[in-house]
XYZ file of C-alpha atoms in Angstrom:
582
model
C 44.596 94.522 70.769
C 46.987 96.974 69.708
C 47.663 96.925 65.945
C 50.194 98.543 63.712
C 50.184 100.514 59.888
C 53.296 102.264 58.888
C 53.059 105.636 58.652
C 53.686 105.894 54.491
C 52.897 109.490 54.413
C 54.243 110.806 57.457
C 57.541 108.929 56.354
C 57.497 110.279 52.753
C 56.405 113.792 54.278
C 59.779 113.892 56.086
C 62.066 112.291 53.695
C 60.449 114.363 50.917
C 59.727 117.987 51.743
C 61.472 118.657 55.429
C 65.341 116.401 54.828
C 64.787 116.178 50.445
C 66.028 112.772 50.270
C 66.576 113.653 46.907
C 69.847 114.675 47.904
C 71.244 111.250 48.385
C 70.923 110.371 44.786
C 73.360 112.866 43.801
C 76.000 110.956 45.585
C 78.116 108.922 43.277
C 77.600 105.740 45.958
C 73.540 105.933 45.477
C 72.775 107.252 42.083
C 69.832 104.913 41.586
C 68.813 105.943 45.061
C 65.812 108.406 43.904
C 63.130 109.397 46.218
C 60.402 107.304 44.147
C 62.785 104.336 44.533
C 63.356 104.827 48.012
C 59.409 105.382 48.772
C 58.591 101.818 46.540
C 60.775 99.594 48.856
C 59.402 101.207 51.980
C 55.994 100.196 51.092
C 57.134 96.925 49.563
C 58.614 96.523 52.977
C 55.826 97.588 55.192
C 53.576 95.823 53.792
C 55.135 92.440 54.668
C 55.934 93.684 58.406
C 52.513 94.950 58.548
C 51.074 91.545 57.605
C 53.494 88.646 58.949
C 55.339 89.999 61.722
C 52.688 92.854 63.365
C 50.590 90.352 64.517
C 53.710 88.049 66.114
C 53.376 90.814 68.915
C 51.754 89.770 71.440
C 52.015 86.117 70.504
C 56.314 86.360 70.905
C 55.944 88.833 74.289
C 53.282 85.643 75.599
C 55.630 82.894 74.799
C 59.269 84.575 75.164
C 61.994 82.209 74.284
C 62.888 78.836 75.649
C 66.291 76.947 76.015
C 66.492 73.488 76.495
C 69.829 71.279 75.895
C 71.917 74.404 75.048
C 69.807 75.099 72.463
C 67.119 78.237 72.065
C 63.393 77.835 70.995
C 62.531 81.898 69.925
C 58.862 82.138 69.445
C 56.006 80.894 67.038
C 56.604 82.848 63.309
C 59.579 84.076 64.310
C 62.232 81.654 62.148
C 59.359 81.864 59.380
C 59.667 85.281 59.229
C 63.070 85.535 59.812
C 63.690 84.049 56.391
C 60.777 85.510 54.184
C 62.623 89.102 55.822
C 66.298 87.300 54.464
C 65.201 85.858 51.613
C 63.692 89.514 50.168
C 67.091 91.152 51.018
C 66.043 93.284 53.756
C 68.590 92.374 55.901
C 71.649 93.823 53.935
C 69.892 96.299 51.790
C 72.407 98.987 52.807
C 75.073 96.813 52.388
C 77.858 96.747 49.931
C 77.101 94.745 46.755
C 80.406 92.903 46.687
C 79.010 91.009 49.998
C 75.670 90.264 48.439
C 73.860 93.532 49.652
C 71.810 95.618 47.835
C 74.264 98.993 48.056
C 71.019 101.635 49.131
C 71.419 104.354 51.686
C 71.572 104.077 55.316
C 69.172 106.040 55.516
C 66.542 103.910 54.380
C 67.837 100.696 56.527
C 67.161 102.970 59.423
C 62.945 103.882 58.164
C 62.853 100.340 57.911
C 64.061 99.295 61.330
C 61.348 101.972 62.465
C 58.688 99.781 60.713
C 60.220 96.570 61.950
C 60.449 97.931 65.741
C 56.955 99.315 65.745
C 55.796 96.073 64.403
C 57.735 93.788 66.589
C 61.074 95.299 68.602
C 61.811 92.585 70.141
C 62.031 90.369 66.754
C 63.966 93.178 65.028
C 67.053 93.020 67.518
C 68.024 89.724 64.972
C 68.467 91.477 62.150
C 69.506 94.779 64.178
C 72.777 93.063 65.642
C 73.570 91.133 62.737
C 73.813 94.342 60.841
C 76.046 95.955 63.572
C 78.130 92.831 63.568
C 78.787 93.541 59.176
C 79.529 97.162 60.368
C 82.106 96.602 62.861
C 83.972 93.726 60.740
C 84.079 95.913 57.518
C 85.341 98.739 59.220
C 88.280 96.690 61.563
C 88.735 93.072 59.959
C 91.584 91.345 57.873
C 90.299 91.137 54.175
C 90.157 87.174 54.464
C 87.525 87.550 57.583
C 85.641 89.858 55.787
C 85.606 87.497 52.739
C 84.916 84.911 55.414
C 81.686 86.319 57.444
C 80.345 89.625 55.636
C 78.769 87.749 52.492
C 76.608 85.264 55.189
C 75.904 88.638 57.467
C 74.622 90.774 54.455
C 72.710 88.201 53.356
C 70.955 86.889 56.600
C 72.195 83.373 56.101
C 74.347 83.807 59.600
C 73.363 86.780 62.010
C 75.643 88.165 64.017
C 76.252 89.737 67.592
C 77.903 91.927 70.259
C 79.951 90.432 72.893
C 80.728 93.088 75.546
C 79.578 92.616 79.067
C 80.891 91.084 81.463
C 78.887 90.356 85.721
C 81.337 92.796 87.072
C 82.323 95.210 83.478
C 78.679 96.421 82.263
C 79.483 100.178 81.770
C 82.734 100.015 83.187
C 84.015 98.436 80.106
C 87.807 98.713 81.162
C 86.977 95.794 83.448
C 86.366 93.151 81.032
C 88.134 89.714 82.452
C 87.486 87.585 78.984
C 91.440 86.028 77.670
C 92.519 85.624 74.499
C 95.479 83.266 74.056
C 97.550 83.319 71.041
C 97.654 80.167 69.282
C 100.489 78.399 67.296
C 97.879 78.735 63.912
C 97.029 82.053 64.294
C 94.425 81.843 65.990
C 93.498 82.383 69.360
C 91.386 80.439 72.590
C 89.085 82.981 73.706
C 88.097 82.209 77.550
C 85.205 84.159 79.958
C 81.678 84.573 80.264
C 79.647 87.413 79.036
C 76.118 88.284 79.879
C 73.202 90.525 78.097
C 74.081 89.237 75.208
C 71.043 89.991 72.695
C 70.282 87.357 69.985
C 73.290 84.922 71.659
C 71.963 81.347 70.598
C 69.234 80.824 68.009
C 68.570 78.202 65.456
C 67.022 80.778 62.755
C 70.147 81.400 61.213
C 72.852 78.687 60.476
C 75.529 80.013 62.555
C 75.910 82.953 64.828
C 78.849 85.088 64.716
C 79.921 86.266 68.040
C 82.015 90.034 67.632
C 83.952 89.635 71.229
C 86.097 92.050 73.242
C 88.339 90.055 75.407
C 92.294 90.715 76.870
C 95.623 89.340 75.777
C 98.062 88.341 77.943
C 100.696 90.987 77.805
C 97.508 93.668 77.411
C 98.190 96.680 79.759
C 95.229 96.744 82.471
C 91.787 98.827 81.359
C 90.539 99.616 78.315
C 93.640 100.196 76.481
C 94.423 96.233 76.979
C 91.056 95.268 75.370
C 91.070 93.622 71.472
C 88.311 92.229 69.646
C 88.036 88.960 68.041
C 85.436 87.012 65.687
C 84.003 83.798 67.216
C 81.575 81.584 65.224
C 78.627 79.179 66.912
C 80.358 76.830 63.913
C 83.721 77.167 62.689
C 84.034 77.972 59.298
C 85.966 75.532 56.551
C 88.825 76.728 54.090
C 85.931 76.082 51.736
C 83.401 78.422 53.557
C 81.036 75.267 54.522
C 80.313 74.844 58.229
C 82.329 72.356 60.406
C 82.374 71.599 64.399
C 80.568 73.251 66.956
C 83.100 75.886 68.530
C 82.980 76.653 72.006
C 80.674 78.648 72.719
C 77.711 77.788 75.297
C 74.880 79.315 76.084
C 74.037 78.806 80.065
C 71.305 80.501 80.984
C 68.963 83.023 79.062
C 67.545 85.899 80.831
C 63.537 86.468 81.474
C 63.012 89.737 81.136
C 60.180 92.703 81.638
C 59.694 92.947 78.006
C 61.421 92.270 74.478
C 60.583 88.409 75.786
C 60.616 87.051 72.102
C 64.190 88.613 72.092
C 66.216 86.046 73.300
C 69.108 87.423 75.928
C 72.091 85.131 76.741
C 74.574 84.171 78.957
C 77.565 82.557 77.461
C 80.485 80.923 77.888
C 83.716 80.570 76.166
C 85.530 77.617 76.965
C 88.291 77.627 74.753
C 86.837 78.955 71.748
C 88.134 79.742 68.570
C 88.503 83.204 67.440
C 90.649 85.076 65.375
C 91.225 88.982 65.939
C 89.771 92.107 64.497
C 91.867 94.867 64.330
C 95.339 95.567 65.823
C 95.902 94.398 69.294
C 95.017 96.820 72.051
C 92.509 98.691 69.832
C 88.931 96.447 70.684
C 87.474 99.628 72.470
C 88.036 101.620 69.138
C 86.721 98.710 67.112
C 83.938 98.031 69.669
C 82.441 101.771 69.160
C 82.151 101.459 65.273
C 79.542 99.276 66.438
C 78.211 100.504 69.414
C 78.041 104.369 68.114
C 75.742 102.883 64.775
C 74.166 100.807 67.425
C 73.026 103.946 69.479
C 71.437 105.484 66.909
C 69.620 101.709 65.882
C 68.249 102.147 69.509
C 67.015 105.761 69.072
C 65.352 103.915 65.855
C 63.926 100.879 68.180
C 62.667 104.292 70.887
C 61.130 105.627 67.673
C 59.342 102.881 66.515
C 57.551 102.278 69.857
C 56.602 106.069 70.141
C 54.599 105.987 67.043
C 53.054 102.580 67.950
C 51.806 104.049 71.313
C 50.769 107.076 69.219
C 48.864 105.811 66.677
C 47.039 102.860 69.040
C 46.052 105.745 71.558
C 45.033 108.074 68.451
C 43.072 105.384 67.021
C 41.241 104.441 70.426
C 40.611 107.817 71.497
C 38.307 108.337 68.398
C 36.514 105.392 68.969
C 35.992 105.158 72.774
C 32.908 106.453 74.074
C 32.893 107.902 77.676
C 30.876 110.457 79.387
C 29.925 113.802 77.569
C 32.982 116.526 76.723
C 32.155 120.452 77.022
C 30.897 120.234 73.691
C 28.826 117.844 73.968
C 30.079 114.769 72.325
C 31.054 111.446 73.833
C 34.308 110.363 71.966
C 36.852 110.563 74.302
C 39.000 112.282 71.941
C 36.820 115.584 72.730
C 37.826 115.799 76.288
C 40.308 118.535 76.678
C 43.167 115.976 78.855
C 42.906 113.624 76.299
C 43.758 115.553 73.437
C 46.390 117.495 75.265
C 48.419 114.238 75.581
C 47.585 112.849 72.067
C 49.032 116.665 71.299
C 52.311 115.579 73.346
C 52.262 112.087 71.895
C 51.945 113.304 68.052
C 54.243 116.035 68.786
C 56.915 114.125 70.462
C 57.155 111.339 67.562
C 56.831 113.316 64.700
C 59.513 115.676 65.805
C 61.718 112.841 66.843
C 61.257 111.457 63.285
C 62.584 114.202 61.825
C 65.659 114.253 64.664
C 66.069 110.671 63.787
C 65.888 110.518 59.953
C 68.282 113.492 59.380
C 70.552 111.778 61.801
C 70.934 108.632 59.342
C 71.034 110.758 56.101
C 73.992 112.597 57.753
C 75.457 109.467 58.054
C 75.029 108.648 54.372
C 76.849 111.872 53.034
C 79.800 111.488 55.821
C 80.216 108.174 54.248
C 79.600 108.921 50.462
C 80.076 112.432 50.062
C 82.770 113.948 47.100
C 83.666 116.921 49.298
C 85.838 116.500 52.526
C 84.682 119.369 53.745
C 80.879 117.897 53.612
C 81.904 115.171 54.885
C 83.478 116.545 57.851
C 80.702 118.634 58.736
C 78.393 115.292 58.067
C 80.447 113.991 60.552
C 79.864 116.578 62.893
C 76.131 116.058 62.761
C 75.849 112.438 63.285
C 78.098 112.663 66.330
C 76.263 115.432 68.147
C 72.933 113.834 67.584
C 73.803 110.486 68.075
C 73.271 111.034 71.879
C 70.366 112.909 71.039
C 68.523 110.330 69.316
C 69.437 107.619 71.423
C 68.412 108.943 74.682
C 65.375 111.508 73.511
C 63.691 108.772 71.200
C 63.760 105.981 74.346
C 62.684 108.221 77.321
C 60.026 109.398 74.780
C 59.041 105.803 74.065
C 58.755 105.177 77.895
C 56.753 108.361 78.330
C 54.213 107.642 75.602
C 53.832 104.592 76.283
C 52.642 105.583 79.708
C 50.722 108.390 78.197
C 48.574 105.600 75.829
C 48.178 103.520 78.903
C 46.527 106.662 80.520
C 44.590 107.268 76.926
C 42.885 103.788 77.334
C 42.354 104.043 80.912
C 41.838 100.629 83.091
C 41.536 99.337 80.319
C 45.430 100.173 79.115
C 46.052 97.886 81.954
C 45.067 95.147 80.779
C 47.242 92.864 78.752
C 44.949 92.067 76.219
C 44.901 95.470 74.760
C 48.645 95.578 74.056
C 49.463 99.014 75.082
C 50.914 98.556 78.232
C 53.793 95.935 76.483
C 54.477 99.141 75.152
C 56.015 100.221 78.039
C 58.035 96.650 79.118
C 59.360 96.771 75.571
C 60.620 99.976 76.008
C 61.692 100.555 79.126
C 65.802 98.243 78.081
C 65.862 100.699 75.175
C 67.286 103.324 77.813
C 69.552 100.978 79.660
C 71.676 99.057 76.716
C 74.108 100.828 74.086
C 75.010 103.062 77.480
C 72.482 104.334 79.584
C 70.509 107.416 79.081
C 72.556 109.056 81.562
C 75.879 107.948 79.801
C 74.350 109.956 76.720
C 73.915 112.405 78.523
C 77.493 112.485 79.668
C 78.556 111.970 76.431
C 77.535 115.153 74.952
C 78.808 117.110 77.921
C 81.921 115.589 78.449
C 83.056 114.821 74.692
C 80.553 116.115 72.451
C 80.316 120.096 73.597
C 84.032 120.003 73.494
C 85.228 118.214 70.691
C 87.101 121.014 68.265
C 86.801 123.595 69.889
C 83.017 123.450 70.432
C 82.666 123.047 66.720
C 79.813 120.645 66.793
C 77.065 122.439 68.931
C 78.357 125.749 67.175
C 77.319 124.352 63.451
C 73.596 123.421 65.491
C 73.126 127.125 66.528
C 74.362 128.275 63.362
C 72.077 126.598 61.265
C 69.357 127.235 63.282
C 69.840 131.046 63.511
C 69.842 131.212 60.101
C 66.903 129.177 59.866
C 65.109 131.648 62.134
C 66.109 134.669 59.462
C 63.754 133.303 57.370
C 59.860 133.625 57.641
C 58.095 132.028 59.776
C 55.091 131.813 62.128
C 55.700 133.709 65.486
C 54.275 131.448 67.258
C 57.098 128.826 66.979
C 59.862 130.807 65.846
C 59.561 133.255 69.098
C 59.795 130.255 71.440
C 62.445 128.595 69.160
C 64.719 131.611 69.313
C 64.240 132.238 73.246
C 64.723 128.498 73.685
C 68.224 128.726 71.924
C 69.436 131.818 73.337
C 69.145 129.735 76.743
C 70.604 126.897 75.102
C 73.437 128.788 73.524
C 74.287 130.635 76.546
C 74.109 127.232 79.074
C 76.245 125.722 76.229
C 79.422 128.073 76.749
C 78.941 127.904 80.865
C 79.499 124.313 80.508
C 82.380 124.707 78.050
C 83.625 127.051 80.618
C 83.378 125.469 84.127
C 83.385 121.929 83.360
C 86.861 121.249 84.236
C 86.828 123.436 87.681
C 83.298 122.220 88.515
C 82.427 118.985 86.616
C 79.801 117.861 89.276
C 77.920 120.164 88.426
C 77.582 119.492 84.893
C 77.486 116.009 85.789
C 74.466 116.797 87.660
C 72.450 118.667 85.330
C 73.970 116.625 82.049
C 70.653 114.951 81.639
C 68.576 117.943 81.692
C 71.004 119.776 79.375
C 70.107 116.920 77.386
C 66.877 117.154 77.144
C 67.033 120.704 76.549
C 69.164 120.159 73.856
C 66.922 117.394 72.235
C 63.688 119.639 73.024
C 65.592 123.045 70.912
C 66.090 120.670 67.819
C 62.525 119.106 68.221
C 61.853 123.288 68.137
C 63.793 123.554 64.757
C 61.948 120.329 63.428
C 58.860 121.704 64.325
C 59.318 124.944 61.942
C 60.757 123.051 59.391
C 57.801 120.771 59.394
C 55.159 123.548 59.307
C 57.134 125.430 56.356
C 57.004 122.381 54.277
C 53.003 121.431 55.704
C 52.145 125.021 54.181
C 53.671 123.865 50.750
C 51.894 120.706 50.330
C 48.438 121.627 48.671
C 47.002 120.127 51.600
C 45.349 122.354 54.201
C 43.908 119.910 56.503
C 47.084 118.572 56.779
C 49.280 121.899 56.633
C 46.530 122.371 59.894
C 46.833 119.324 62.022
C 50.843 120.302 61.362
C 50.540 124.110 62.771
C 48.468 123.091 65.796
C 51.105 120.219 66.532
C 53.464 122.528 65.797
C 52.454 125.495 68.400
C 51.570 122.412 70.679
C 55.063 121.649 71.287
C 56.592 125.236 70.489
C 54.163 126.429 73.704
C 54.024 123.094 75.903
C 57.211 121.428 75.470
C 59.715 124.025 74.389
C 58.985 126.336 76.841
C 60.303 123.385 79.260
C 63.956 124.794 77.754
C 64.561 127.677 80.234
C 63.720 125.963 83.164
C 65.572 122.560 82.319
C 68.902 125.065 81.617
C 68.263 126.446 85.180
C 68.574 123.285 86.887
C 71.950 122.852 84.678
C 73.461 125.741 86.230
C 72.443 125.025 90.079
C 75.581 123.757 92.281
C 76.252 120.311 92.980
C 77.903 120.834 95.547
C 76.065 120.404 98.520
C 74.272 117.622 96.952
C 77.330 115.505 96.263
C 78.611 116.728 99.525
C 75.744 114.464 101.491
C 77.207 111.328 102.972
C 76.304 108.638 101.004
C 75.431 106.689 104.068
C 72.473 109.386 104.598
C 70.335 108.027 101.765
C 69.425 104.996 104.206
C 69.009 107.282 106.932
């Protein structure tokens, strides 16, 4: 059975001596935010996800989640845990105090929903959408619904979701159908259905607050026309106690190929009660401050899985005996295939950790930092990687998965081993928040042109300068050739995007990867600098060979991924579409 220990001293490695978390402290906002604090609550943490909800696995992927009578049954330890997980604080701890949180960084929200989604992904979506919910009301909402909903969202009392798709508007979010009538109290009577909707109906919480993009009736058509409102499961009294049911049904939950203990709803709203977030005609802007934080949650939930396939095929391969390597010894982990894609596994998640973690720490000093300046180029950061970390940490989770299904042989296909839930778990993670491929479009389309081209110019910047340090050649030589390609595939995109944007519509997913493979490069250095400094040499070795692993295996993937980017489209978009069938 596949079993689970956070990674303590990988995590404190990274925070520590490659990102110096330290830095955080020194923002007025975290002060008591020291690296010895932060380290405490992470094993405090892990060491009640290690020990209740780890072994909820497999038991909440066997059972899935049952609805009966409108109402949803999750799985066995799941509302127990839910509330020893509340009643610590964990859910708000990077909330604001004034709404009962516990006012710590971002940044360490974000190492814990790594623990929680190795542990049990499909059990941290609760927690993960009621957070998103807090975000998008404190950034959009009237001061009375804040005072209304974010206390019982920080505090895990209510949880909290995201109400966007529609049967015929899934990515196409323009085409949302959902009405929102005014009413004579202020209010208004949301009506429509939505569908995929991710922790919808659930009796661990004691009311459920729906965050809902629907259309007013003088809204112009598309997404300008779109606002978003707050609907409760219960509406809430002048005195904040709960009164009737509002309407909001749940017909049908989905059954899925994996995250079953996640329950997935289809709802209706018949006349619901909701009030709106926002200005009219802004839900799409509203929307994003939740779905852009979301993104990077579900590089977070793509992270988590990678190191659980890493460590369970690490852990097998040095106790599964099988046949006789070259050298003459029977653990598995001796045969040359097998440790080339432990190699690939340990260099993919470690590098993505680092991809990940500075992500969420930029997002701490765009929020928090004294200096606009800082906080501008913050900014910068967290929007160029966001696609990065979304899309790079769930193919990777896919891929390892695979690759610890292959470590453990037949016997990775059997269920009882765990590995291959991997897989079915992780396989959604690069289909909601936007598809891979809409990342990927993202950062071509918006990202490599916002300002000017500012944000990928402050990447190659800080990475050339980076590479003027020391260094060993054999990462820094691959590093630099890898982003002189990327640099120079960068400004032809720039350049012919607008006369030919097939074509980088066509290659936008391997200029992705690229992308995501040239800062796994960086990582990699940075990693190995700091390794060399930490008194350890075993470990300052297992780092180097990782290191050159990926800096000769995986980066050298860079050139050729940037070719395909700058191949025409054009006879491939010119086939008739008919022709597939043919």
């Amino acid at each position: 059975m596949a079993s689970y220990k956070a990674p303590l001293r990988e995590i404190n490695f990274v925070l520590q001596d490659v990102l110096k978390v330290g830095r955080l402290a020194e923002l007025d906002a975290y002060q008591e935010a020291t690296p010895d604090t932060l380290i405490g609550l992470i094993e405090e943490a892990a060491k009640l996800i290690e020990e209740q909800l780890a072994p909820l696995n497999a038991v909440s992927d066997a059972q899935g989640c049952r609805l009966e009578n409108g109402e949803v049954t999750v799985p066995d330890g799941f509302a127990e845990f839910w509330a020893m997980y509340r009643d610590a604080g964990w859910i708000g701890i990077s909330q604001k105090e004034e709404y009962g949180g516990a006012n710590l960084p971002y940044t360490l929200a974000k190492v814990l929903e790594e623990v929680l989604c190795s542990a049990n992904v499909a059990f941290a979506l609760y927690p993960g959408l009621t957070q998103g919910c807090f975000e998008a009301l404190e950034a959009s909402a009237s001061d009375e619904i804040k005072q209304t909903y974010l206390p019982k969202l920080a505090t895990g009392e209510w949880s909290g979701t995201m109400c966007i798709t529609e049967p015929q508007a899934g990515s196409d979010v323009g085409a949302a159908k959902t009405k929102a009538t005014p009413q004579d109290d202020g209010s208004f009577a949301i009506d429509g259905g939505k569908i995929f909707i991710t922790s919808g109906e659930h009796r661990m919480a004691d009311n459920i607050v729906h965050f809902v993009l629907a259309r007013l009736p003088d809204s112009p058509p598309g997404v300008k026309g779109l606002s978003t409102f707050v609907v409760p499961k219960f509406l809430v009294n002048a005195d904040g106690t709960l009164g009737a049911r509002n309407g909001v049904t749940t017909q049908s939950i989905e059954h899925k190929m994996g995250i079953n203990g996640s329950v997935t709803c289809v709802l209706q709203f018949d006349n619901a009660k909701g009030w709106i977030v926002g200005a009219p005609n802004q839900g799409i802007q509203n929307m994003f401050v939740m779905m852009n934080l979301a993104r990077i949650m579900v590089g977070f939930q793509g992270l988590g899985q990678c190191e659980l396939a890493t460590q369970n095929a690490i852990r097998y391969a040095l106790e599964r005996k099988q046949g006789k390597a070259f050298n003459g010894k029977a653990e598995i982990v001796e045969h040359p295939d097998v440790r080339r894609m432990l190699l690939q596994m340990k260099a993919t998640t470690e590098g993505a950790r680092v991809l990940a973690y500075e992500t969420a720490m930029y997002v701490d000093l765009a929020r928090h930092h004294a200096d606009p300046g800082v906080r501008e180029t913050a900014q910068d950061w967290v929007d160029l990687n966001t696609p990065l970390v979304k899309a790079f940490c769930t193919d990777s989770a896919v891929e390892l998965g695979s690759l610890a299904i292959q470590v453990y042989g037949g016997h990775g296909f059997i269920k009882e081993h765990g590995v291959e839930q991997i897989v079915r778990d992780s396989k959604i993670l690069c289909l909601y928040e936007g598809t891979n491929g809409i990342q990927a479009m993202d950062l071509v389309r918006r990202k490599l042109m916002l300002h000017n081209g500012r944000l990928p110019g402050r990447f190659f910047a800080a990475v050339r300068a980076d590479l003027a340090s020391d260094g060993p050649q054999a990462l820094t030589a691959p590093l630099k050739a890898a982003l002189d390609a990327l640099e120079g595939t960068t400004r032809w995109v720039q350049e012919t995007y607008r006369s030919n944007p097939d074509d980088a519509a066509f290659g936008c997913c391997d200029y992705q990867r690229a992308f995501a493979l040239t800062y796994l490069g960086w990582n990699w250095l940075r990693m190995v600098r700091a390794a060399e400094q930490s008194g350890d040499a075993g470990f300052a070795q297992a780092k180097r060979v990782t290191g050159e692993y990926f800096a000769t295996r995986l980066l050298s993937q860079v050139p050729a991924l940037l070719g395909n980017v700058r191949e025409s489209a054009a006879p491939l978009m010119a086939l008739d579409a008919e022709l597939f069938a043919a």
